[in-house]
CSV table of C-alpha atoms in Angstrom, one decimal:
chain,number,residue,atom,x,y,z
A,1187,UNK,CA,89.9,81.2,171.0
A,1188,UNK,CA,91.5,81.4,168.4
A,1189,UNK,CA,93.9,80.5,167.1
A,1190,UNK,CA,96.6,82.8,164.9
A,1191,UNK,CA,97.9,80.9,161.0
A,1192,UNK,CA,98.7,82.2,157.3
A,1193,UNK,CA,100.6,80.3,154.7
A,1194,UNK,CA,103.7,81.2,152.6
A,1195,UNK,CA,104.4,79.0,149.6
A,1196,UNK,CA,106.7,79.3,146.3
A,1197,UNK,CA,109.4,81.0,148.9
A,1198,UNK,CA,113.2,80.8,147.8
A,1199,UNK,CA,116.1,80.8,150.2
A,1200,UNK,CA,118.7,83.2,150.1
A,1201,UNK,CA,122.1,81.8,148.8
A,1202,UNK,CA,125.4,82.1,149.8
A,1203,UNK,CA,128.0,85.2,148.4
A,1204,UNK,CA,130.1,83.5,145.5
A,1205,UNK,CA,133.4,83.6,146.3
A,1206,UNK,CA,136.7,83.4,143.5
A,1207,UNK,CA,136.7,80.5,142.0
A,1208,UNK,CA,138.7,78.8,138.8
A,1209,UNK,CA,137.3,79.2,134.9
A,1210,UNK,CA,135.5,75.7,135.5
A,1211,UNK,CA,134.6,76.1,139.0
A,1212,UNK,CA,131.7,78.5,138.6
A,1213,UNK,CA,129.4,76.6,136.7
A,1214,UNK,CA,129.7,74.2,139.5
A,1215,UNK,CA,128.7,76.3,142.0
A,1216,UNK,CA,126.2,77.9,140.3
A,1217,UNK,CA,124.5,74.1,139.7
A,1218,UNK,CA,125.6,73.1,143.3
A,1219,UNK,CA,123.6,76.7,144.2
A,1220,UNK,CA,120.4,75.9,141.9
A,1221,UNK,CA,120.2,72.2,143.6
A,1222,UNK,CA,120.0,74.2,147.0
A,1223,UNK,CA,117.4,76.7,146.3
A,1224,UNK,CA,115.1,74.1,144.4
A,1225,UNK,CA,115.6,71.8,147.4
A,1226,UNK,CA,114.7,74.8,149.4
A,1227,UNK,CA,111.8,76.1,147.7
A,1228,UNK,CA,110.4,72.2,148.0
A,1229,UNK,CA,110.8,72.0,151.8
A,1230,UNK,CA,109.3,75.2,152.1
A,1231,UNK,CA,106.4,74.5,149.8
A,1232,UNK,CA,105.6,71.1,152.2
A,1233,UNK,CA,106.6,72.7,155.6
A,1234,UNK,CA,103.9,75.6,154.9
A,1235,UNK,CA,100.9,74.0,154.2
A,1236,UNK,CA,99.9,74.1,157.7
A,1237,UNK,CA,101.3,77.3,158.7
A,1238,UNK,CA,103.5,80.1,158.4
A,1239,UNK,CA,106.8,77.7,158.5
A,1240,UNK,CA,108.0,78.6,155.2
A,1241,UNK,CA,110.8,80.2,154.5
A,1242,UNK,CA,111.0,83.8,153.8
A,1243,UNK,CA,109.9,85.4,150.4
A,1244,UNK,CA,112.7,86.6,147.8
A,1245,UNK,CA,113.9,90.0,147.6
A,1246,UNK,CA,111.8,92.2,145.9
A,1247,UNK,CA,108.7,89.8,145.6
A,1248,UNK,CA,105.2,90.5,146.7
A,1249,UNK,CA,103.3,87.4,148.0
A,1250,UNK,CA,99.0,87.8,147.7
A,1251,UNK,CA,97.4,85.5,149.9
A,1252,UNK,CA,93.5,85.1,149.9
A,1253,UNK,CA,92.1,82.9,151.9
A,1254,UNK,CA,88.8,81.1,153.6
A,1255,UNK,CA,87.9,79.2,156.8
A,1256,UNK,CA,85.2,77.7,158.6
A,1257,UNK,CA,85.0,76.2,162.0
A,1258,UNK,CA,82.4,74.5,163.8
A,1259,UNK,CA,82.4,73.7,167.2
A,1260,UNK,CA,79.8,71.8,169.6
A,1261,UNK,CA,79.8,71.6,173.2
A,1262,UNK,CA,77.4,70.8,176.2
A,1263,UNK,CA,77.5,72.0,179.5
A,1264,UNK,CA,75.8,70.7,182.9
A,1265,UNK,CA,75.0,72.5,185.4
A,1266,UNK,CA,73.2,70.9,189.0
A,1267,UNK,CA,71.7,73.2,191.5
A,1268,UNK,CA,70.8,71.1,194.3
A,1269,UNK,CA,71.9,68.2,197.1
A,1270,UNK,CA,72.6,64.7,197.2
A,1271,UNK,CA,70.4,62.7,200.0
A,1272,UNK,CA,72.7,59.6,199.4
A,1273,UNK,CA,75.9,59.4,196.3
A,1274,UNK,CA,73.0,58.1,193.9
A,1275,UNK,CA,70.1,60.2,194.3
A,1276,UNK,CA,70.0,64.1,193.7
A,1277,UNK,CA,67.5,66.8,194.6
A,1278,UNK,CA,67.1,70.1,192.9
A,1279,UNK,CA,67.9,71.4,189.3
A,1280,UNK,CA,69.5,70.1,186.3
A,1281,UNK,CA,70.1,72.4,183.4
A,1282,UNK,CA,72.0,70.8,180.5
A,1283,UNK,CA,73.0,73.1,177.6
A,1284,UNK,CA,74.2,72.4,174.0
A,1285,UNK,CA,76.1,75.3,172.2
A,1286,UNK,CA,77.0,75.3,168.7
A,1287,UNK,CA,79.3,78.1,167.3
A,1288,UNK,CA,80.0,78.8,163.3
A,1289,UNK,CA,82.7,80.6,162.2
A,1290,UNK,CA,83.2,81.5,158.6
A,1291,UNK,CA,86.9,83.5,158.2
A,1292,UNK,CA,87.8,85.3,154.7
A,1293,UNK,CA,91.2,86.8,155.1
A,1294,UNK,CA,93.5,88.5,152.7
A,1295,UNK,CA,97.4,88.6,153.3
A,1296,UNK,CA,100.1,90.1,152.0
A,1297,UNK,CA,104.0,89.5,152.5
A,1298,UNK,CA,107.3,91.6,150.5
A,1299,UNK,CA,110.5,90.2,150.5
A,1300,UNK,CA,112.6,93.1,151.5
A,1301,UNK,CA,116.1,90.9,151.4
A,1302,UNK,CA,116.8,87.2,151.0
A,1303,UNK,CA,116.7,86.6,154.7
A,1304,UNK,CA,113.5,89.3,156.0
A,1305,UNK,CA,109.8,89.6,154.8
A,1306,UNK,CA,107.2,91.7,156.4
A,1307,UNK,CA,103.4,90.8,156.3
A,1308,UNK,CA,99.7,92.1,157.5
A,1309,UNK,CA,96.8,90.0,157.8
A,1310,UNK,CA,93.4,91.8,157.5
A,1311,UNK,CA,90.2,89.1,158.5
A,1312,UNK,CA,86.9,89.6,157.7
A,1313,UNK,CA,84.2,87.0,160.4
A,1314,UNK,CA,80.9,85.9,160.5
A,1315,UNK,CA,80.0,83.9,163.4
A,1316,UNK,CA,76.9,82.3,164.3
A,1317,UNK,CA,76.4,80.7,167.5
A,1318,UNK,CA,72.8,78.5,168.8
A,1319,UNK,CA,72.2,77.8,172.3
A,1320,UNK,CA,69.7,74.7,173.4
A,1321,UNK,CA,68.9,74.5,177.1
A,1322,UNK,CA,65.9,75.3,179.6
A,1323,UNK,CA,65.4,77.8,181.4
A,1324,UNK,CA,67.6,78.6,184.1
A,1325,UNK,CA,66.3,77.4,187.6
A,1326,UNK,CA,63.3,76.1,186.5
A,1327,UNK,CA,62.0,73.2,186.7
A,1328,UNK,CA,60.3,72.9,183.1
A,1329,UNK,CA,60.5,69.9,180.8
A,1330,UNK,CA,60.6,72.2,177.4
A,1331,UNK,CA,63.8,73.3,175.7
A,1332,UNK,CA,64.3,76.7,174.3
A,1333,UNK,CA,66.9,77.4,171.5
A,1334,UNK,CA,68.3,81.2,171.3
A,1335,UNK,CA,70.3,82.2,168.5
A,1336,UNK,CA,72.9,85.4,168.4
A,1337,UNK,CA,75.6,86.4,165.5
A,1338,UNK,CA,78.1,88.7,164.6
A,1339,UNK,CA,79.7,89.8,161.6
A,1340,UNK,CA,82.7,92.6,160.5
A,1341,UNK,CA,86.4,92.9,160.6
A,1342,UNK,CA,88.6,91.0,162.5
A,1343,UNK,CA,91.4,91.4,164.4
A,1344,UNK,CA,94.4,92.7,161.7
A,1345,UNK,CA,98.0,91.6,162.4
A,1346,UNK,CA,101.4,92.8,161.1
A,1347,UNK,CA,104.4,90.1,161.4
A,1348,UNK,CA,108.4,90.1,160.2
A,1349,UNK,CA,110.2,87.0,159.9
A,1350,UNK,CA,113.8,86.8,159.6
A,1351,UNK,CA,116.1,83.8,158.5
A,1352,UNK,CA,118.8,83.1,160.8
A,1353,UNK,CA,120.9,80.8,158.7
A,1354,UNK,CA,121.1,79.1,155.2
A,1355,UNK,CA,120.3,75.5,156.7
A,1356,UNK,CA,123.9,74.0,155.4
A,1357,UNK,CA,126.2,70.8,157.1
A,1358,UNK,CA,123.0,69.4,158.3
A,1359,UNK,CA,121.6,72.5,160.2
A,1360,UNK,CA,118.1,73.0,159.7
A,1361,UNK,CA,116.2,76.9,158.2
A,1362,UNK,CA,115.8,78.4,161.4
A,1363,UNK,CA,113.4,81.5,161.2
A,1364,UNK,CA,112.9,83.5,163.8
A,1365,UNK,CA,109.0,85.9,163.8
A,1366,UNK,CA,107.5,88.7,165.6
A,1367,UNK,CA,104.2,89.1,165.1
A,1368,UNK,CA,101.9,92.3,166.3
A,1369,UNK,CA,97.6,91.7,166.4
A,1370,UNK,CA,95.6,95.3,166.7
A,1371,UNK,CA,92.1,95.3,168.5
A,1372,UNK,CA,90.6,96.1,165.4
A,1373,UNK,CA,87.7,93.7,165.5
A,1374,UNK,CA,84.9,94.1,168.1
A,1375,UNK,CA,85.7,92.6,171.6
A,1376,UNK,CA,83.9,91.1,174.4
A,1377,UNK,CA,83.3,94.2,175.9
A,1378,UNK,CA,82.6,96.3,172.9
A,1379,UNK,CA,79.0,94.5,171.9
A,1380,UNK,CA,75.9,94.6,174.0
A,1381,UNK,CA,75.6,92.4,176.9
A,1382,UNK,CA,72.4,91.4,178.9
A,1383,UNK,CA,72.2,90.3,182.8
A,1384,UNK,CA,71.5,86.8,183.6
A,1385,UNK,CA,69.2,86.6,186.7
A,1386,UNK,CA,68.1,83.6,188.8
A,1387,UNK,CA,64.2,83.1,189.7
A,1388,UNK,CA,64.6,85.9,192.7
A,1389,UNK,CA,65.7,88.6,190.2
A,1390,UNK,CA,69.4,88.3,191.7
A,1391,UNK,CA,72.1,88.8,188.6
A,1392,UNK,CA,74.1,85.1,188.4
A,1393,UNK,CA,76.1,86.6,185.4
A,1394,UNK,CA,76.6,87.8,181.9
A,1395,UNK,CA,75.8,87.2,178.3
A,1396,UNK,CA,76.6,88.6,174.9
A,1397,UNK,CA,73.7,89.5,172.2
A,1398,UNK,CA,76.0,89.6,169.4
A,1399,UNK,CA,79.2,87.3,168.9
A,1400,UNK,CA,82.3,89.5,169.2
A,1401,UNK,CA,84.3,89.2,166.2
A,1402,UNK,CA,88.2,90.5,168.1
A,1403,UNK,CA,90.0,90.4,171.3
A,1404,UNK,CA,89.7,93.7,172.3
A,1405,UNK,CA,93.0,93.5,173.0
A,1406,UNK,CA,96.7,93.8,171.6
A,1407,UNK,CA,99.0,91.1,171.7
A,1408,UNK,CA,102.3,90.8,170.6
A,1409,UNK,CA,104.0,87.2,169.4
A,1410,UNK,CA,107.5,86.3,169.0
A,1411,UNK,CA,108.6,83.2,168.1
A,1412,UNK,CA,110.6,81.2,165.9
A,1413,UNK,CA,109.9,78.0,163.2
A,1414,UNK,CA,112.5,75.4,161.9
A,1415,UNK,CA,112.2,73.6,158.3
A,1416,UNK,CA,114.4,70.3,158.4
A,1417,UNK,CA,114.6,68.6,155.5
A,1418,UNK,CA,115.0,64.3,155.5
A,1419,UNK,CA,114.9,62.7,152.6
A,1420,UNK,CA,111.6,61.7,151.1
A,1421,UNK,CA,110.1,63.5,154.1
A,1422,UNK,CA,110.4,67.4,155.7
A,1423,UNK,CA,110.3,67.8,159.7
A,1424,UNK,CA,108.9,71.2,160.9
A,1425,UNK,CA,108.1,72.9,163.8
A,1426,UNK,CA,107.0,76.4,165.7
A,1427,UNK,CA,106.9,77.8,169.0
A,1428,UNK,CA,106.0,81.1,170.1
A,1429,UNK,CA,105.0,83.2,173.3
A,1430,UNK,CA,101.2,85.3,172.9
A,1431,UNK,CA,102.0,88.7,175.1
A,1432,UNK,CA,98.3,89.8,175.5
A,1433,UNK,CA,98.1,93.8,177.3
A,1434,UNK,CA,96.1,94.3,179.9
A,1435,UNK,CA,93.3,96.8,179.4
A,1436,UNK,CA,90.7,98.9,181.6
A,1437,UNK,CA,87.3,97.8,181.0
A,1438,UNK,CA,85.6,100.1,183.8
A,1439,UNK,CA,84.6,98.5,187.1
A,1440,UNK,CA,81.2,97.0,186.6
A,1441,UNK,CA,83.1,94.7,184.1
A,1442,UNK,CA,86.1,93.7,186.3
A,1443,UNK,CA,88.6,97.4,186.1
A,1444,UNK,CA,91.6,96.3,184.7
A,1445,UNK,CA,91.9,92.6,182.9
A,1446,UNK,CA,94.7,90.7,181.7
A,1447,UNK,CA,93.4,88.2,179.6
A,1448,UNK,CA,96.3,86.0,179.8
A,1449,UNK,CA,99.1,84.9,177.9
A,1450,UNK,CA,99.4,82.2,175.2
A,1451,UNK,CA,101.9,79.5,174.8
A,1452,UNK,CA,101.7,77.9,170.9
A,1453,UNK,CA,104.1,75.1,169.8
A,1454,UNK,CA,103.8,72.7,166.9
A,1455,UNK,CA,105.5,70.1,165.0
A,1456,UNK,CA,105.0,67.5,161.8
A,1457,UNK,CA,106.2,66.4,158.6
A,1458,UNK,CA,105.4,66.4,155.1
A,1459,UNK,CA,105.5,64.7,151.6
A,1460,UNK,CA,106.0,65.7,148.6
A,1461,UNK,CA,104.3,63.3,146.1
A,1462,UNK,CA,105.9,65.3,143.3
A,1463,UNK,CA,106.5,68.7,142.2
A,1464,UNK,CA,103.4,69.8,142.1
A,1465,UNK,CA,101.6,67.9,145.1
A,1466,UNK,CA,102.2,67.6,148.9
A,1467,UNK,CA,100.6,66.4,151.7
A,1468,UNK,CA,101.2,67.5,155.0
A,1469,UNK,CA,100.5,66.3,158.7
A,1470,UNK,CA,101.1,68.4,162.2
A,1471,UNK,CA,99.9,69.1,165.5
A,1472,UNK,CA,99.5,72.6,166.6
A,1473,UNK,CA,99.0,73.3,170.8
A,1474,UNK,CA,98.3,76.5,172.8
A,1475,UNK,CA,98.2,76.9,176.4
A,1476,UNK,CA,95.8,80.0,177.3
A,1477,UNK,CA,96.6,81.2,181.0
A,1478,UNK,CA,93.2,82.3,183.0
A,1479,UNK,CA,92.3,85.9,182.4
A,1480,UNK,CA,93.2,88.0,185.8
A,1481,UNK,CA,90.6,90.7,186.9
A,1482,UNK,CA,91.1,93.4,189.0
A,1483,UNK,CA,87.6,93.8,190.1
A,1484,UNK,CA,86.3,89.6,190.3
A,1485,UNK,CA,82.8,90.5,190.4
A,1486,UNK,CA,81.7,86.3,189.8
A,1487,UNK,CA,83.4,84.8,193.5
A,1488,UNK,CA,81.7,81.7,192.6
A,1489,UNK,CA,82.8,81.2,189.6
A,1490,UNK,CA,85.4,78.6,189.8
A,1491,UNK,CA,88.0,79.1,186.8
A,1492,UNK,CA,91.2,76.3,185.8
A,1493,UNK,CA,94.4,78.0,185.5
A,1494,UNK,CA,94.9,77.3,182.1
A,1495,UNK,CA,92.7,76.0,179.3
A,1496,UNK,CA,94.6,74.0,176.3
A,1497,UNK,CA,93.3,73.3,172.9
A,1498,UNK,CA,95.1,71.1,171.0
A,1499,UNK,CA,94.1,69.8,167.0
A,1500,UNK,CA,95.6,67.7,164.5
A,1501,UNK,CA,96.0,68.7,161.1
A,1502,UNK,CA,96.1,67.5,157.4
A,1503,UNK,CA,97.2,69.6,154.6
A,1504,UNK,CA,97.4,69.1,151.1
A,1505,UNK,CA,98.7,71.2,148.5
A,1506,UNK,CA,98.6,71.8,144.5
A,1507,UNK,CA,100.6,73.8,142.2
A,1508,UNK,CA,98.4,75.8,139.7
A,1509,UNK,CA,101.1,77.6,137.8
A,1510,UNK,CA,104.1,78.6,138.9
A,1511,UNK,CA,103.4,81.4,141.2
A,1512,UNK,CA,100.0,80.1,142.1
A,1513,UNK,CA,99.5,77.0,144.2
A,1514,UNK,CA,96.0,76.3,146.0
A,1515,UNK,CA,96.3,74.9,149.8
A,1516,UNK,CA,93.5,72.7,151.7
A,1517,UNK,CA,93.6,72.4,155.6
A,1518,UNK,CA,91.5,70.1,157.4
A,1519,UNK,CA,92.0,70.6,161.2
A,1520,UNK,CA,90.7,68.0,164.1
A,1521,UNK,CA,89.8,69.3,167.7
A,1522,UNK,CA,91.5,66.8,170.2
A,1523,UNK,CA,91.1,69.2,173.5
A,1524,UNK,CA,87.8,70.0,174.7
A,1525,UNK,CA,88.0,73.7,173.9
A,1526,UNK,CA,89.4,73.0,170.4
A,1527,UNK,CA,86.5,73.3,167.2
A,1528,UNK,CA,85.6,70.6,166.5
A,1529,UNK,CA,86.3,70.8,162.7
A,1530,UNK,CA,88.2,73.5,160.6
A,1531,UNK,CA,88.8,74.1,156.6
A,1532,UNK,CA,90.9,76.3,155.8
A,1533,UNK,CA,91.5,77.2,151.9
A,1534,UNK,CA,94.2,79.3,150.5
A,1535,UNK,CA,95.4,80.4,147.3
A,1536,UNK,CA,98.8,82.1,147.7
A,1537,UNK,CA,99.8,84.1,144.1
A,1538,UNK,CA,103.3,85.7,144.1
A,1539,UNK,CA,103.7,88.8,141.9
């Protein structure tokens, strides 16, 4: 799981056509218009720190965004094989298993203004994940732990967006934006790495695992969606929510025929600071609602699945301005869902040209 974010600071807003004024008038509105875009360019410097919620790059400008993430994550899982005689005393198997996963995410983006209200983007990722599993083995009843190791590494999944501005965020409306946003199966999925058959003492397969960490999907999605920016003064309210279209695909029969993967629901919200005009601090919440992946072929009848799985972090975000088309961005995201990492640091150093 993954999550999909990329940042877009130093972004101006698109002003309004200048209509015919008097001699003095003019000058007024050209003040009145500066005050508006430097207000702009503020919220959208503090909205973005913890996501795409900026507002669109200028006409003409090229936005160069490199970036770098790692994310940890720890979980254990129990699993009992056996009876109860009475509610406190069992009989059989237990097999506890502690699996840690690191992910370290170097990604370089790009965005072009095309007109004061639409930018395009792509997003090309580069991952290298390591992943440790602790447990004993399976069905036995042995008091020693064994610790397996597996890793991947290559490109990611790439993803082309376009974001459009709906309105100018005048008489107390706030910059709506509205996205569409298109991931290619360009990394390695699930299905595309080597697996190896789990069996139970009788030589009976009981499932599946992967030698190498899959580093995509394996499978397009498409994302629309839309943000807001709201500016209060001293503080800026943002927010997102989008819909995750995942295809199905046809994986061949021994791995389930046709799969559906499941569609993603992603909202967030939060507010920002900025201390001055250079730094900002930023705080959100960002949510996804996975739906369970639908197989044609179920070949695991006992596997008992949840109809949904939600993973659900807390982020802080602070951001300096090195120069005036370079600012460097530091994300520190929380897991507070069970299938969220654990911890994620995210650095960024957008540079508009």
């Amino acid at each position: 799981m993954h999550t999909l974010k990329q940042v877009s600071l130093f972004m101006t807003l698109g002003l309004l056509p200048a209509v015919a004024l008097s001699q003095e008038e003019p000058q007024e509105t050209t003040v009145g218009e500066d005050a508006r875009r430097v207000a702009a360019e503020q919220a959208s410097d503090v909205a973005s720190i913890t996501y795409d919620r900026g507002i669109v790059t200028s006409p003409g400008r090229v936005t160069l965004e490199p970036s770098l993430s790692y994310a940890h994550s720890n979980s254990t899982v129990v699993a009992v094989e056996g009876y109860t005689v009475i509610p406190a005393l069992l009989v059989g198997l237990i097999n506890i298993s502690e699996v840690q996963r690191d992910i370290l995410t170097g990604a370089v983006s790009m965005k072009y203004g095309f007109t004061s209200r639409f930018e395009a983007g792509v997003r090309v990722p580069y991952l290298i994940i390591n992943e440790d599993l602790r447990e004993r083995e399976v069905f036995e009843g042995t008091p020693v732990d064994t610790v397996r190791e597996s890793s991947g590494e290559g490109l990611g999944d790439v993803e082309v967006s376009a974001r459009y501005q709906l309105n100018d965020g005048l008489d107390g409306w706030p910059y709506i934006i509205g996205s569409l946003r298109v991931k290619a199966p360009t990394g390695e999925g699930p299905y595309d790495v080597p697996q190896r058959i789990v069996r139970d003492s009788d030589g009976n397969p009981i499932g599946v695992e992967l030698r190498e960490r899959p580093t995509g999907s394996g499978y397009w999605a498409v994302e629309p969606g839309f943000s807001f920016i709201y500016p209060t003064d001293p503080a800026v309210l943002f927010g997102n929510l989008s819909y995750v279209w995942t295809m199905e695909e046809d994986e061949e029969p021994e791995n389930g025929g046709t799969i559906d993967p499941g569609d993603v629901i992603r909202f967030g919200f939060g507010m920002g600071f900025a201390f001055n005009e250079r730094t900002s601090f930023s705080l959100g919440y960002d949510h996804s609602i996975i739906e369970d992946a639908d197989y044609e072929v179920d070949n695991s009848l006992l596997d008992a699945r949840f109809d949904r799985v939600h993973v659900g972090s807390l982020t802080f975000g602070l951001s300096q301005r090195l120069t005036t088309d370079t600012t460097l961005s530091t994300t520190v995201s929380v897991g507070v869902t069970e299938n969220a990492p654990n911890a994620e640091i995210t650095l960024r150093l957008p540079i508009n040209l």
